Coordinates of C-alpha atoms in Angstrom, one line a residue:
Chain A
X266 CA -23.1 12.3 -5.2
X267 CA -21.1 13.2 -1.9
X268 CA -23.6 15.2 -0.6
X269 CA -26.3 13.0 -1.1
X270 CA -24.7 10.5 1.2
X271 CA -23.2 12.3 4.0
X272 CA -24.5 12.1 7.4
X273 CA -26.4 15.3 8.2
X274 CA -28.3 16.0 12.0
X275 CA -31.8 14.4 11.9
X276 CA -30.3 11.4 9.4
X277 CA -31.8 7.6 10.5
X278 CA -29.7 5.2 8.8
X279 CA -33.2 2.8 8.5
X280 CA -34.1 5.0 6.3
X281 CA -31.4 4.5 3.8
X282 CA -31.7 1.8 0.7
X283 CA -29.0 -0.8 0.3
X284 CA -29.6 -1.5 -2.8
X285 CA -29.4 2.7 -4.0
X286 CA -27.8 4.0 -6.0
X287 CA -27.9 8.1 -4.6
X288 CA -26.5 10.6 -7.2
X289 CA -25.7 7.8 -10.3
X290 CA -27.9 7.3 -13.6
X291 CA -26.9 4.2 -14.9
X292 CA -26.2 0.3 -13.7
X293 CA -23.9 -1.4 -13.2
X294 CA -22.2 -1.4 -16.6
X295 CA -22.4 2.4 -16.6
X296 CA -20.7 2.3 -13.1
X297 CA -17.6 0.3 -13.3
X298 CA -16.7 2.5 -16.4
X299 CA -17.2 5.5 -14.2
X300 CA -15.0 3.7 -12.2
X301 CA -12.2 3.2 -14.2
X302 CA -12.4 6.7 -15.5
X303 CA -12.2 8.3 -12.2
X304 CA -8.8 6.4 -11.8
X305 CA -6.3 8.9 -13.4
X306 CA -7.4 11.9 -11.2
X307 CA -7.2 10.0 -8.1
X308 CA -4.0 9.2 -9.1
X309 CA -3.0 12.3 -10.0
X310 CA -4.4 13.9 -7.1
X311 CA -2.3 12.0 -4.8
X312 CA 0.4 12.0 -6.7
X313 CA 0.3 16.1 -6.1
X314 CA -0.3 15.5 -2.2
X315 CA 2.3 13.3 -1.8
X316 CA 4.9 15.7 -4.0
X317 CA 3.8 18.4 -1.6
X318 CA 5.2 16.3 1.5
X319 CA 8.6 16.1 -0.4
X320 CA 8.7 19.8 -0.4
X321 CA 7.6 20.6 3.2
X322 CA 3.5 20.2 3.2
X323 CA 1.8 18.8 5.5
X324 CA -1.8 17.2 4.0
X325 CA -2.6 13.9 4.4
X326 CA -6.2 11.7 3.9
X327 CA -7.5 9.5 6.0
X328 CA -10.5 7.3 5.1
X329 CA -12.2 5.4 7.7
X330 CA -14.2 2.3 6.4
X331 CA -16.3 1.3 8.8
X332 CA -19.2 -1.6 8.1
X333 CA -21.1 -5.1 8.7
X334 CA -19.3 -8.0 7.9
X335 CA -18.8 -9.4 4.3
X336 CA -20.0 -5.0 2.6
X337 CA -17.0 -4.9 0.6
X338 CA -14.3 -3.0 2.8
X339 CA -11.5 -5.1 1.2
X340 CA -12.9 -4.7 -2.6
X341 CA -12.2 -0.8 -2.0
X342 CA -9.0 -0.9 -0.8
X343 CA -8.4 -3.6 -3.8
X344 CA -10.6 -1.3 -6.4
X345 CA -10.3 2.3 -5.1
X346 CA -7.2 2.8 -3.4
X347 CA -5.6 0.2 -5.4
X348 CA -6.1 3.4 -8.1
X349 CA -3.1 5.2 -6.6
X350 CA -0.1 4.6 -6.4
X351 CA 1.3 2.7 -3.2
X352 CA 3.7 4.2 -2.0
X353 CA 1.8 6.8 -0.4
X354 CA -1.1 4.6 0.9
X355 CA -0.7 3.5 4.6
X356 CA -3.6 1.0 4.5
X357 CA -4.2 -0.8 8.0
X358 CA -7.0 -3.3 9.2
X359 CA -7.7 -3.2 12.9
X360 CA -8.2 -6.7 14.5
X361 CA -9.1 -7.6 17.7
X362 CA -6.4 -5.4 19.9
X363 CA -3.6 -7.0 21.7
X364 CA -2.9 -7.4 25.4
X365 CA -0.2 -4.9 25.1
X366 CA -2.9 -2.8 23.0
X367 CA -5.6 -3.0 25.5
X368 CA -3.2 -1.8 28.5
X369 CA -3.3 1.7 26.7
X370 CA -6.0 4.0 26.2
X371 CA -8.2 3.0 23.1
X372 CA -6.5 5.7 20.5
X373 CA -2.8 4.4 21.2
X374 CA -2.9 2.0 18.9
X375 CA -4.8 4.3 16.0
X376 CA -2.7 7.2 16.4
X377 CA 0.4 4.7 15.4
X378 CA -1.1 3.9 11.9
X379 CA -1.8 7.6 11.0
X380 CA -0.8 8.4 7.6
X381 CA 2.4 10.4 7.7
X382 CA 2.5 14.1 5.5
X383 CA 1.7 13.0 1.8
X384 CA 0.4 10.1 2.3
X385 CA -3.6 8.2 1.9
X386 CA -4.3 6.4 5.4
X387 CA -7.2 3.8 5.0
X388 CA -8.4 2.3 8.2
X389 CA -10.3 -1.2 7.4
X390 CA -11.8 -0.9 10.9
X391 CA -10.9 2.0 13.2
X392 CA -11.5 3.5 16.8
X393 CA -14.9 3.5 15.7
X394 CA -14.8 -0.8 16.8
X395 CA -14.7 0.9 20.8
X396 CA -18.0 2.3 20.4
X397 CA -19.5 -0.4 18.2
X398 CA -18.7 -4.0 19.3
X399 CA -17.6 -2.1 22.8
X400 CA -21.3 -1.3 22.6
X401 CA -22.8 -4.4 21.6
X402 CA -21.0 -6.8 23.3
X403 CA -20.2 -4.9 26.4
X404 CA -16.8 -4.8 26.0
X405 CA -16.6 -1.4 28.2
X406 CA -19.4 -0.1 30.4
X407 CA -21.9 2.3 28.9
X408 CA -19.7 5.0 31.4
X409 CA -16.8 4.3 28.8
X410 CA -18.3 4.4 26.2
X411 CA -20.5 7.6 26.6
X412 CA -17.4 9.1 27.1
X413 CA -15.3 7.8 24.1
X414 CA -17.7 9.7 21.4
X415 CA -15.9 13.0 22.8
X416 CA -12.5 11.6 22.9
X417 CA -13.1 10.7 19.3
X418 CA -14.2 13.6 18.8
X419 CA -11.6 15.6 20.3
X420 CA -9.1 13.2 18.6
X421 CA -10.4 13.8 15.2
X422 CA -10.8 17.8 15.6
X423 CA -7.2 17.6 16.4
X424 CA -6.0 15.7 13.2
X425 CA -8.0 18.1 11.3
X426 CA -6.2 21.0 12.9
X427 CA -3.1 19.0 12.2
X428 CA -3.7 18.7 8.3
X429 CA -5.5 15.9 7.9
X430 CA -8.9 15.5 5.8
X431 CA -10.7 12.9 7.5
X432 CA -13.5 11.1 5.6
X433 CA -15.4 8.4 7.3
X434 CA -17.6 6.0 5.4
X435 CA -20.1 3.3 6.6
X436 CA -20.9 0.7 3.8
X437 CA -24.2 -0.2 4.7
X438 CA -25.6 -3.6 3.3
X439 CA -28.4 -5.4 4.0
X440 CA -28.9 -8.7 6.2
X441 CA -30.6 -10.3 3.5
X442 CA -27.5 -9.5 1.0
X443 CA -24.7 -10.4 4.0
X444 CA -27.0 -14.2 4.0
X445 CA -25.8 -14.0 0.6
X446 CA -22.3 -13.5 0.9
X447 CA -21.9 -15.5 3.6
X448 CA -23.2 -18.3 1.9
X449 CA -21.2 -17.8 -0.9
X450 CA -18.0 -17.9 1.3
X451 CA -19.6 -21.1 2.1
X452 CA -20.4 -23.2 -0.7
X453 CA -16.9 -22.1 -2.9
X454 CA -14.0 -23.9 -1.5
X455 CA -11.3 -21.0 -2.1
X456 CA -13.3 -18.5 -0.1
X457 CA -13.8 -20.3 2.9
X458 CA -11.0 -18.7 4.3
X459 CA -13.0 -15.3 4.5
X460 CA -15.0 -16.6 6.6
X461 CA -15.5 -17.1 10.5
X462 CA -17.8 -18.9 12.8
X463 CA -18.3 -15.4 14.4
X464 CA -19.8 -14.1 11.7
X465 CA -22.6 -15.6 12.9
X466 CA -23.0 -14.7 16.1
X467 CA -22.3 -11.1 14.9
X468 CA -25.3 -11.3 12.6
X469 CA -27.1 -12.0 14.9
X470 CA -26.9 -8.8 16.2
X471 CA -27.7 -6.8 13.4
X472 CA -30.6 -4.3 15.1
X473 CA -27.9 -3.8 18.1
X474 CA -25.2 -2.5 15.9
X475 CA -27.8 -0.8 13.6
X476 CA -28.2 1.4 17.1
X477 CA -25.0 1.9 18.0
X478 CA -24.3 2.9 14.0
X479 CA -27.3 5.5 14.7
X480 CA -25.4 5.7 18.0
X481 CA -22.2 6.6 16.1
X482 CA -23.7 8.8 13.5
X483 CA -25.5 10.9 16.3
X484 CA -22.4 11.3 18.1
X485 CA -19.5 11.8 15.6
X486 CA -20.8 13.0 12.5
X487 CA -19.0 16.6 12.9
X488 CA -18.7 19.5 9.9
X489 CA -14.7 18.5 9.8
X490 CA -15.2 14.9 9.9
X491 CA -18.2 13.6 8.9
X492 CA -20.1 10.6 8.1
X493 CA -20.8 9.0 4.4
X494 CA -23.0 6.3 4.5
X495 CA -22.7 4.2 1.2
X496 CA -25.9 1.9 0.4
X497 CA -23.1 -1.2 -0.7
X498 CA -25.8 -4.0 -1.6
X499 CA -24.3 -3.2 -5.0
X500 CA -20.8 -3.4 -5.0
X501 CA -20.0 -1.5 -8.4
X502 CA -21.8 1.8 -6.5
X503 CA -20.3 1.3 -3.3
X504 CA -17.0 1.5 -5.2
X505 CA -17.7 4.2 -7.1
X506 CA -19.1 6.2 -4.4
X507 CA -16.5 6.1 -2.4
X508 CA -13.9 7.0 -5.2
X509 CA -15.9 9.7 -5.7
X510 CA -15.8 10.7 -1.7
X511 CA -12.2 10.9 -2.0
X512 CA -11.8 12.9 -5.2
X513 CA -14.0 15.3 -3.7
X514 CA -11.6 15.8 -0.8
X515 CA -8.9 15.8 -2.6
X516 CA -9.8 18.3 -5.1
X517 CA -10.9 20.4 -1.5
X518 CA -7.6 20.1 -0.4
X519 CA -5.9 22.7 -3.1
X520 CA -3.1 20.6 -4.3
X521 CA -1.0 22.2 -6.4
X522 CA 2.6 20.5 -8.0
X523 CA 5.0 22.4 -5.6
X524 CA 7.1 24.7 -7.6
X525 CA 11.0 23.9 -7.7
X526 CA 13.1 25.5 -5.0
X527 CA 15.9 25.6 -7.3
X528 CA 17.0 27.5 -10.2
X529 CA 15.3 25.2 -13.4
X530 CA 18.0 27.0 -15.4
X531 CA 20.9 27.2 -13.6
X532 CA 20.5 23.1 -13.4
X533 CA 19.5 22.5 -17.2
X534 CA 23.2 24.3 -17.6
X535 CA 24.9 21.8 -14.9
X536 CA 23.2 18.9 -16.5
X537 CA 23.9 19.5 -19.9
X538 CA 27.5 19.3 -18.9
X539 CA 27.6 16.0 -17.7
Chain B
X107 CA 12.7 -14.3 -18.3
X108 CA 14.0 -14.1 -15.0
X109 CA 16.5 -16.5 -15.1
X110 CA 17.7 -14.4 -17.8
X111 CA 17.9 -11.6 -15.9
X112 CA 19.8 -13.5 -12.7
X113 CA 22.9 -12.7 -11.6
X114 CA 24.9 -15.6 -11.2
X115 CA 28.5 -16.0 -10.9
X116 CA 31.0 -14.4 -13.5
X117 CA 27.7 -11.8 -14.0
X118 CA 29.2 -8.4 -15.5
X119 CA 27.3 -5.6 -14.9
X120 CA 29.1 -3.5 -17.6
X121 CA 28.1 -5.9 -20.5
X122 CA 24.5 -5.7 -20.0
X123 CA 22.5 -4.1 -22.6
X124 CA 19.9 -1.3 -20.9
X125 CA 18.3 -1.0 -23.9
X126 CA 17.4 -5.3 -24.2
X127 CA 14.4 -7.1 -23.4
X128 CA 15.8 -10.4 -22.6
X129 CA 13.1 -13.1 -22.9
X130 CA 11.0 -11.4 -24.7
X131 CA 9.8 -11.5 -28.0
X132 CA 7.8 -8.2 -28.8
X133 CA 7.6 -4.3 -28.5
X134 CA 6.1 -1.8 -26.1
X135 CA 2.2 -2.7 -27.3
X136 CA 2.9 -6.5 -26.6
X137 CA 4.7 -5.8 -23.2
X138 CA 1.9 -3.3 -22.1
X139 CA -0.7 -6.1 -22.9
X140 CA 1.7 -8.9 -21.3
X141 CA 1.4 -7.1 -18.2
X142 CA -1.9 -6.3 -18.1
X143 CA -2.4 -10.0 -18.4
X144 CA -0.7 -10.9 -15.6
X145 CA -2.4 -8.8 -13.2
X146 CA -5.2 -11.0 -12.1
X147 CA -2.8 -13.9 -11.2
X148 CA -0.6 -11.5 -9.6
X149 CA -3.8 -10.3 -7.4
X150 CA -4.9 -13.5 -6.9
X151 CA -1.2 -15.0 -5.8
X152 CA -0.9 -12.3 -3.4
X153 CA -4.2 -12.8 -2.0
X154 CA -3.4 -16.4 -1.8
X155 CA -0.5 -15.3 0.2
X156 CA -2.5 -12.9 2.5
X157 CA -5.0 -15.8 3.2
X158 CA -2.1 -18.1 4.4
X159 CA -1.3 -16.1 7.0
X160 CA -4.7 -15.8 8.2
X161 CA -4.6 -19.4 9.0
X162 CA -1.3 -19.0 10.7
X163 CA 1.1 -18.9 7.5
X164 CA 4.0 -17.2 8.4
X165 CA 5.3 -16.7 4.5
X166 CA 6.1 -13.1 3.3
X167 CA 7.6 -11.8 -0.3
X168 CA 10.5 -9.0 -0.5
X169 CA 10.8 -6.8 -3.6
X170 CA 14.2 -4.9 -3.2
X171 CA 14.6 -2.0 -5.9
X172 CA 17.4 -0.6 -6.1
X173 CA 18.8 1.4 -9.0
X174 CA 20.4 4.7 -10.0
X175 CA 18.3 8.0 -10.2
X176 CA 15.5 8.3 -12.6
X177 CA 15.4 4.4 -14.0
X178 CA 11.9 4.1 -12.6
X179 CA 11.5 2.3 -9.2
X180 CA 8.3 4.7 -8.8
X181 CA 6.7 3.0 -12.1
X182 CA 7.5 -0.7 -11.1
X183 CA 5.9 0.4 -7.2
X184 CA 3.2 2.0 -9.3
X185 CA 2.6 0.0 -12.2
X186 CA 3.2 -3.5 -10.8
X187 CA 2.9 -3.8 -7.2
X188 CA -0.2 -1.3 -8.2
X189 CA -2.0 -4.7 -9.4
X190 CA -2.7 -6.2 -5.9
X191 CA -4.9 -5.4 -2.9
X192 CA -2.8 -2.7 -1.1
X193 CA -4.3 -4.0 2.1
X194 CA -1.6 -7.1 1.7
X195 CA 1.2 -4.3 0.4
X196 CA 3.9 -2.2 2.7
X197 CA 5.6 -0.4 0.2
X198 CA 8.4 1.7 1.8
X199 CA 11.2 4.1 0.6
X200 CA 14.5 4.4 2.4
X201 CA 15.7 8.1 2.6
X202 CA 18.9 9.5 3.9
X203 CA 19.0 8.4 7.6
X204 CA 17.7 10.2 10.6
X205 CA 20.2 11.1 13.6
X206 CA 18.1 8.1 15.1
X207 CA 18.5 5.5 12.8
X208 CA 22.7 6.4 12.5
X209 CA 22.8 5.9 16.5
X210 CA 21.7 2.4 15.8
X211 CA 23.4 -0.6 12.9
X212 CA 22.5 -0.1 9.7
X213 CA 20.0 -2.9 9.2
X214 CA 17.9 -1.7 12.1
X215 CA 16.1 0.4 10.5
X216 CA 15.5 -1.9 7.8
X217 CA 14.2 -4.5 10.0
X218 CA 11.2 -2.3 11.5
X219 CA 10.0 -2.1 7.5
X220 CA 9.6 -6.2 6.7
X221 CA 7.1 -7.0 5.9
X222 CA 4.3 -9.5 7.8
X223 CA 3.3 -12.6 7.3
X224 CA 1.3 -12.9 4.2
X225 CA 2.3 -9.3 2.7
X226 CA 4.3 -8.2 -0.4
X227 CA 7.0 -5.5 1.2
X228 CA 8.5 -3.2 -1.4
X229 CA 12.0 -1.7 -0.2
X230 CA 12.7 1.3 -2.5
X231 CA 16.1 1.6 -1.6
X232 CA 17.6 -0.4 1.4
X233 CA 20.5 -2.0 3.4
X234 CA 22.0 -1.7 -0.4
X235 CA 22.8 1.9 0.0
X236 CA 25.1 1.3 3.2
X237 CA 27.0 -0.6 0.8
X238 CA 26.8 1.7 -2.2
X239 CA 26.3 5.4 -1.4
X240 CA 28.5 4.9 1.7
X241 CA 31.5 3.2 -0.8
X242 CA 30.9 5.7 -3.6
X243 CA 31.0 8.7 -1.0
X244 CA 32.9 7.5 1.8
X245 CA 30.1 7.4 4.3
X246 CA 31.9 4.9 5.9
X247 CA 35.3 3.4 6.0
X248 CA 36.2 0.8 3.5
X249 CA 36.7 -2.1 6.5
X250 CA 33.1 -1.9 7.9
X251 CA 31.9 -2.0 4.1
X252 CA 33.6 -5.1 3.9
X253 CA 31.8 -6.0 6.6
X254 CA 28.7 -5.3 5.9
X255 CA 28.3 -7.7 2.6
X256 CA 28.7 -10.8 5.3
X257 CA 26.0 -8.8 7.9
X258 CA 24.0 -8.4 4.5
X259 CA 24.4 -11.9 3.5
X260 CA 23.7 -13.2 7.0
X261 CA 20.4 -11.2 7.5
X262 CA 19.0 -12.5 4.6
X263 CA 19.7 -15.6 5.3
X264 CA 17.7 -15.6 8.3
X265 CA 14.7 -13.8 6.3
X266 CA 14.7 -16.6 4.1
X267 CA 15.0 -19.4 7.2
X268 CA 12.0 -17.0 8.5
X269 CA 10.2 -17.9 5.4
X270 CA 10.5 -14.9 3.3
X271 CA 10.6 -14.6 -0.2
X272 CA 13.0 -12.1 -1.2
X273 CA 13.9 -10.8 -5.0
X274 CA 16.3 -8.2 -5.1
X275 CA 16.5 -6.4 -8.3
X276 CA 18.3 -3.3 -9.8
X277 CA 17.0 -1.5 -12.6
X278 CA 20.0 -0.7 -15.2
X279 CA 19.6 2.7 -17.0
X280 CA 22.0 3.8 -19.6
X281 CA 23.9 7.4 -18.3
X282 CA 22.3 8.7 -21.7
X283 CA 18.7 7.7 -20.2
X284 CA 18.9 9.3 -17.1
X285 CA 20.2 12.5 -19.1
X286 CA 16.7 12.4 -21.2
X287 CA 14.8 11.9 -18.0
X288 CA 16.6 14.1 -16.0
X289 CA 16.1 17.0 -18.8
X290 CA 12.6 15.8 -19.4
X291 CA 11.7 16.9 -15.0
X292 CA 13.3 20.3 -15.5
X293 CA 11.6 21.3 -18.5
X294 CA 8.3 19.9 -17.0
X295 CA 6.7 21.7 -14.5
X296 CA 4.5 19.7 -13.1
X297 CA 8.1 17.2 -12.9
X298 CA 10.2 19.9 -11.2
X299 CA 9.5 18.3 -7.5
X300 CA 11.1 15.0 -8.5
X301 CA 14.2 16.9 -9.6
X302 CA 16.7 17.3 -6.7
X303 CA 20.8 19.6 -7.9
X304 CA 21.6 16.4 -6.0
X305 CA 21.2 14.2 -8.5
X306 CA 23.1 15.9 -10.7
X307 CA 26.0 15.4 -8.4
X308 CA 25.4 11.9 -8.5
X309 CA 25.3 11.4 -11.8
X310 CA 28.7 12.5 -12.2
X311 CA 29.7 9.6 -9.9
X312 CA 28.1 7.5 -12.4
X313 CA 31.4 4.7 -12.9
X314 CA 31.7 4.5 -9.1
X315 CA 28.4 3.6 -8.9
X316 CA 28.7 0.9 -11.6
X317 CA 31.9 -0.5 -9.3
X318 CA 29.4 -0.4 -6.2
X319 CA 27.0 -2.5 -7.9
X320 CA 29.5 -5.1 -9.4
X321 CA 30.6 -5.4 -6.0
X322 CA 26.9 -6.0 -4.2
X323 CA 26.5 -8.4 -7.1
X324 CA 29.7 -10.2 -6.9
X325 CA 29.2 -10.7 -2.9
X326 CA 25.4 -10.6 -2.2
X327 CA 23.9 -12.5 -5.0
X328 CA 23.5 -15.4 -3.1
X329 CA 21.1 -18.7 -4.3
X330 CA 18.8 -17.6 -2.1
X331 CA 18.3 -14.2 -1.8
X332 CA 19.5 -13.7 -5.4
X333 CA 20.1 -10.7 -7.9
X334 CA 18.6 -9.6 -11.0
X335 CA 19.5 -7.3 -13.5
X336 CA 16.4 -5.6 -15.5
X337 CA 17.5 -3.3 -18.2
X338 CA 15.3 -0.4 -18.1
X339 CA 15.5 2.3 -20.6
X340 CA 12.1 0.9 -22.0
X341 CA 10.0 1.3 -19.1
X342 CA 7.7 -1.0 -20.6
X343 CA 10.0 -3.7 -20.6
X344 CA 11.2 -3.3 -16.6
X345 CA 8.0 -2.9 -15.4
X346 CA 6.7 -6.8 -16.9
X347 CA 10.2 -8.2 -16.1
X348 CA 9.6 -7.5 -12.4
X349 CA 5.8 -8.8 -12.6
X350 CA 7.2 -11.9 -14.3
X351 CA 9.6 -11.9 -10.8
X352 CA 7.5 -11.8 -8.7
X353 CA 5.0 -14.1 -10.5
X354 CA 7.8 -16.6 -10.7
X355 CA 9.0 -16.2 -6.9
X356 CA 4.9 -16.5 -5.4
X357 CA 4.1 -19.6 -7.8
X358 CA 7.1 -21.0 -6.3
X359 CA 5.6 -20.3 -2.8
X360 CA 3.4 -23.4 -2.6
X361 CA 0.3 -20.9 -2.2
X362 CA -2.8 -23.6 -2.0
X363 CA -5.8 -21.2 -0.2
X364 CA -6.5 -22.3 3.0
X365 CA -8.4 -25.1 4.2
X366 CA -11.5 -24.3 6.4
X367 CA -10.6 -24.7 10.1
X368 CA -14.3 -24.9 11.2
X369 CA -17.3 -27.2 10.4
X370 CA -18.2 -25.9 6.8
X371 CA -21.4 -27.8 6.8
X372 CA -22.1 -27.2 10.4
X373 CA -21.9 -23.5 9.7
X374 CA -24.6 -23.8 6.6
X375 CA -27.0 -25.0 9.1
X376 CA -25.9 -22.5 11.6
X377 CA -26.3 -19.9 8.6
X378 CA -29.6 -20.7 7.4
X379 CA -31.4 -20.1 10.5
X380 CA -30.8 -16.5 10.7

């Protein structure tokens, strides 16, 4: 499924269904069980990672989620790295940066929510907001921002040379499903509260951040850090898919249970002593 | 359950049973189901929580675990803080301190780890250990101990006049459990990295210990920032008394979801024309 989704040169993200479903045979039922099967080796898998961090590794994963308003970043966090223990996920969403945040360059603020050694980062937004709404809105000038895809760039190459699998993912719905959720924050009382006035106003600029996605994908979308865009009009695929996205790295990332650096037998005598 | 479980005054560490299940009436199959059933209120009181804050809320909850080695603080992290969005969760463990954080007080380190408005923090270990492995080992002298169960008592209290939550629980192993768990990570290879010869060494300290906690009960379980005692040789059994806690504590929060601040029928219109 991974492969099927990641950004390669010559992708055009017009091109991709919402509502697909790359890489799964079945619906929805099929899916969520898929889900919840995938959930011990995810588990597992970071369990290793972050046992190799006790004993001196370095690894760590970062995944990026990236998308439109109301695409489900927050039901991944709860459903897929809600899989794994915890206490090794740093899991931080990026809001509008502060006045102390804006005095620095635009990656001060990102490199201090890196995951540490062991550990699953999740960024519910990212750097990736000073090319997009930077873009849109015209936050920064197009100078700026021309130059932030290499300083992305050269900050991601240098996380990957520093340990860190980096896997970005774009959920990519449709306007005529984000309607639909928006509506629904709406009309049911307890989910007003996800919603915003600008919502609006940022839907209204759905073909200008469809181009500076394209923009993005163009740009960033390097061998060591690439790209997945997840069609998420169907939220039991956009779950799975990215589960999947991050058992795949994991499994790439050769994590074995670090052997004891002690002697096992020397301490099964000192224990069974006490 | 949990006001069995409180420590109030004349509470004896020594006469609790590690092996109970105080409040409830069942075995392992029961409790597993119990907890399971809980989870969805637990997500949903959390998110409740997290909402709050979006609206300017300035609550916060405070799960201290604290326990000797082995009795399971992973599994609770895992198991039960494991059943909410992570994006409303910083989970973090103390270690030994860094030459850093011993140039400064004790709490200040603890204070850069509470948690924000509208999340669930999770200290695994804490301020506790300047009060227990520093008696039990002599890390420090025996007057600033003293003084530090009135600096402990006193920087809670302001957490709590700063509207957070706090349940501060140790889970109670039998020495004979922690034997069987211990044994069980050496003769497990894929356990080996959770093994430490330390522990081993403090195991033998194992009645000091048991004074140290009397005395953090007797002195720091205050009405409100109070103790409870979870007995936790079945695993089972600790990890749905600690979900019952922090049930109990966030439906005691007053956790309504958040009114709309915005026009919700003004925003319908506003809606439908895009």
């Amino acid at each position: 499924m991974s492969e099927l989704l990641r950004v390669t040169p010559g992708f055009v993200l017009a091109d991709v269904d919402a509502d697909g479903v790359p890489g799964f045979d079945g619906g929805k039922k099929e899916g969520e069980q898929a889900l919840a099967d995938g959930a011990a080796e995810l588990a597992d898998l970071q369990e290793r990672l972050y046992a190799q961090s006790l004993f001196g590794g370095g690894k760590r994963l970062l995944l990026v989620l990236q998308a439109m308003d109301t695409a489900g970043k927050g039901g991944i966090v709860g459903h897929v790295v809600g899989q794994v223990n915890p206490q090794g996920v740093k899991a931080f969403a990026f809001k509008a940066p502060t006045d102390e945040e804006k005095s620095h360059d635009f990656l001060w603020r990102v490199r201090k929510q890196l995951p540490p050694a062991g550990f699953l980062g999740v960024f519910d937004r990212s750097h990736y907001e000073d090319v997009l709404i930077h873009r849109v809105r015209g936050f920064s000038t197009p100078d700026e921002i021309e130059k932030r895809y290499g300083l992305i760039n050269d900050f991601e190459a240098q996380l990957v040379a520093e340990q860190t699998t980096i896997v970005k993912v774009m959920l990519h719905i449709s306007p005529d499903e984000q309607k639909k959720r928006l509506t629904a924050r709406l009309e049911t009382p307890e989910k007003n509260w996800k919603y915003n006035p600008g919502d609006v106003d940022e839907r209204k600029l759905w073909p200008a951040y469809q181009d500076a996605y394209q923009r993005v994908f163009d740009e960033t979308s390097t061998p060591d850090a690439p790209w997945f865009v997840v069609p998420a009009n169907r939220k039991w695929y956009a779950r799975l898919a990215v589960q999947r996205l991050l058992l795949d790295a994991l499994r790439g990332m050769g994590l074995e249970w670090p052997a004891a650096d002690y002697d096992v037998e020397a301490e099964k005598e000192r224990l069974a002593k006490t």
